[in-house]
Each structure stands twice: as structure tokens, then as C-alpha cells.
Amino acid sequence: MSTEEEWMRLAIAEAKLSLEHDDIPIGALVIFNEEVIASRHNERELLGDPTAHAEALAIRDAALALGTSRLDGATLVTTLEPCPMCAGACLVARISHVVFGAEDPKAGSLGSLYQLGGDPRLNHEFSVTPRVLQEECADLLTQFFSGKRNK
């Protein structure tokens, strides 16, 4: 198993924590020097904050852990392709690499709808590894939304 798969399994476990407060199960990690320095899950419903996406929260925690707003050399691992807000956060934080699980055809900004990580018009670019453990990540979301529809 690759390191990216190991990290994604940790992000999936983090995503499941969202279920405790009825948030969409998305988990994110920030890796620096091959170590997890931040791990968060969606807290939008818990906090009543539309910006409390797992990726944004993990990036904030990583910046605090490193004592800097620039996360050069860091990797973000997330169970769902980042939305425009979270891809933008990767840009301004200067994340070097993003690994994601499930594609997001409705809001995905690292390949599905937009390619914010590789747009040369922006002041920073980062590499992307898509679809790592895609099926497991997508299944978690499908089960969550299936349960919502059946209520």
C-alpha cells in the first residue's frame, strides 16, 4: 500500500467523525515532512459555519502548528475533491501537493469543474493526485446522503 493510500485511510477515519454531529463526512489531513500535522473533519453543522470545511480547518491548524501562513512543502489529503473555497485556501497557504479521493462533479476545483491548482494565471500552482481510494471515499458520501433521503 502506498503512503498516499495510508494517509487517505486516516482521512477516511477522520471523515467518519463528522457523522457524530450530522455533518457531511469529509476528512482532511495536512502532511509535512512525512508526518500528519493536522487532521480535521467537516464541522459546518456543528459550528453553524459555512466555511468550516475539513480542508480549511486542517489548513488553519497546520499553519498554527508550523507558526506560519505559508505551508510550502506540505501536502493536503482530503476525501473529496476540494471546492473553490478550499482549493483557494490551498493556493494562499502555498500547499505544494493535494491528494483527493472522490471526485466532485458539482463543485470540484482540482479537475472536475476547474483546475485551480494548475492555473498559470494564478500566483501559485500545486500538483494534484486524484482518485486515491476513490470508491471508499465515494461510498461514505453515498451512504450519508442515502440515509438523508430515506428519512
XYZ file of C-alpha atoms in Angstrom:
151
model
C 0.000 0.000 0.000
C 1.311 3.440 -0.914
C 1.834 6.215 1.583
C -0.940 8.198 -0.131
C -3.340 5.301 0.474
C -2.283 5.115 4.123
C -2.893 8.842 4.511
C -6.258 8.539 2.769
C -7.308 5.795 5.178
C -6.549 8.214 8.034
C -8.590 10.912 6.266
C -11.496 8.461 5.866
C -11.371 7.674 9.590
C -11.383 11.427 10.291
C -14.336 11.903 7.912
C -16.397 9.413 9.904
C -16.123 11.714 12.938
C -18.358 14.184 11.049
C -21.218 11.713 11.406
C -21.274 12.270 15.173
C -22.735 15.744 14.551
C -24.571 15.061 11.284
C -22.077 16.816 9.030
C -21.196 15.613 5.539
C -18.429 13.032 6.114
C -15.329 14.648 4.673
C -11.922 14.377 6.298
C -8.656 16.152 5.595
C -5.049 15.922 6.751
C -2.032 18.128 6.262
C 1.234 16.243 5.922
C 4.594 17.938 6.476
C 7.929 16.092 6.463
C 6.001 12.821 6.098
C 4.073 13.450 9.349
C 0.442 14.356 9.945
C 0.466 17.830 11.490
C -3.282 18.488 11.224
C -6.354 16.286 10.902
C -9.908 17.638 10.708
C -13.384 16.784 9.517
C -16.342 18.877 8.392
C -17.859 20.966 11.178
C -20.295 23.129 9.236
C -23.389 21.942 11.097
C -21.593 21.661 14.438
C -20.312 25.248 14.302
C -23.070 26.770 12.169
C -20.241 27.992 9.939
C -20.491 27.513 6.172
C -16.703 27.843 5.876
C -15.917 25.053 8.367
C -14.889 22.579 5.653
C -12.448 19.861 6.695
C -9.769 21.187 4.340
C -9.966 24.787 5.561
C -9.889 23.701 9.201
C -6.894 21.405 8.615
C -5.006 24.170 6.789
C -5.674 26.573 9.689
C -4.449 24.013 12.224
C -1.338 23.274 10.144
C -0.478 26.962 9.912
C -0.816 27.261 13.688
C 1.314 24.143 14.215
C 4.086 25.474 11.972
C 3.736 29.089 13.117
C 3.439 30.412 9.575
C 0.794 31.107 6.957
C 2.984 29.567 4.237
C 2.755 25.805 4.046
C 5.412 25.301 1.368
C 6.279 21.604 1.180
C 3.003 20.479 2.771
C 0.515 18.020 1.290
C -3.236 18.221 1.836
C -5.029 14.855 1.779
C -8.816 15.020 1.544
C -11.570 12.506 0.942
C -13.401 14.752 -1.553
C -12.075 16.928 -4.366
C -11.795 20.442 -2.921
C -14.399 23.097 -3.696
C -13.354 26.562 -4.960
C -13.010 27.899 -1.391
C -10.774 25.042 -0.251
C -8.715 24.992 -3.454
C -8.284 28.744 -2.948
C -7.135 28.133 0.615
C -4.513 25.721 -0.763
C -3.335 28.459 -3.110
C -2.995 31.183 -0.490
C -1.408 28.756 2.001
C 1.049 27.695 -0.718
C 0.305 23.994 -0.272
C 2.659 22.018 -2.534
C 0.527 18.960 -3.268
C -3.091 17.841 -2.891
C -4.277 14.236 -2.790
C -8.018 13.630 -3.008
C -10.343 10.638 -3.007
C -13.756 11.101 -4.614
C -14.273 13.483 -7.499
C -16.901 16.200 -7.043
C -18.705 16.847 -10.327
C -20.780 19.647 -8.749
C -18.067 21.721 -7.058
C -14.698 20.079 -7.709
C -11.992 22.627 -8.363
C -8.977 20.423 -8.996
C -10.096 18.841 -12.244
C -13.847 18.268 -12.329
C -15.084 21.834 -12.937
C -11.968 23.949 -12.572
C -8.226 23.384 -12.260
C -7.249 25.964 -9.666
C -4.113 24.063 -8.691
C -2.627 24.311 -12.154
C -3.816 27.647 -13.479
C -0.732 29.592 -14.611
C -2.653 32.879 -14.300
C -2.585 32.491 -10.513
C 0.446 33.280 -8.352
C 0.962 29.689 -7.150
C 0.483 26.222 -8.591
C 0.482 22.828 -6.888
C 0.425 19.228 -8.036
C -2.641 17.031 -7.622
C -3.070 13.283 -7.217
C -6.752 12.455 -7.823
C -8.906 9.431 -7.049
C -6.879 7.781 -4.257
C -9.226 5.191 -2.702
C -11.978 6.889 -4.688
C -14.517 4.114 -4.205
C -14.218 4.058 -0.402
C -14.448 7.852 -0.225
C -17.444 7.995 -2.554
C -19.216 5.167 -0.690
C -19.016 7.100 2.586
C -20.726 10.092 0.967
C -23.301 7.946 -0.855
C -24.283 6.211 2.385
C -24.620 9.540 4.196
C -26.866 11.099 1.553
C -28.839 7.877 1.088
C -29.669 7.982 4.805
C -30.812 11.598 4.453
C -33.144 10.773 1.572
C -34.697 7.840 3.432
C -35.729 9.918 6.447
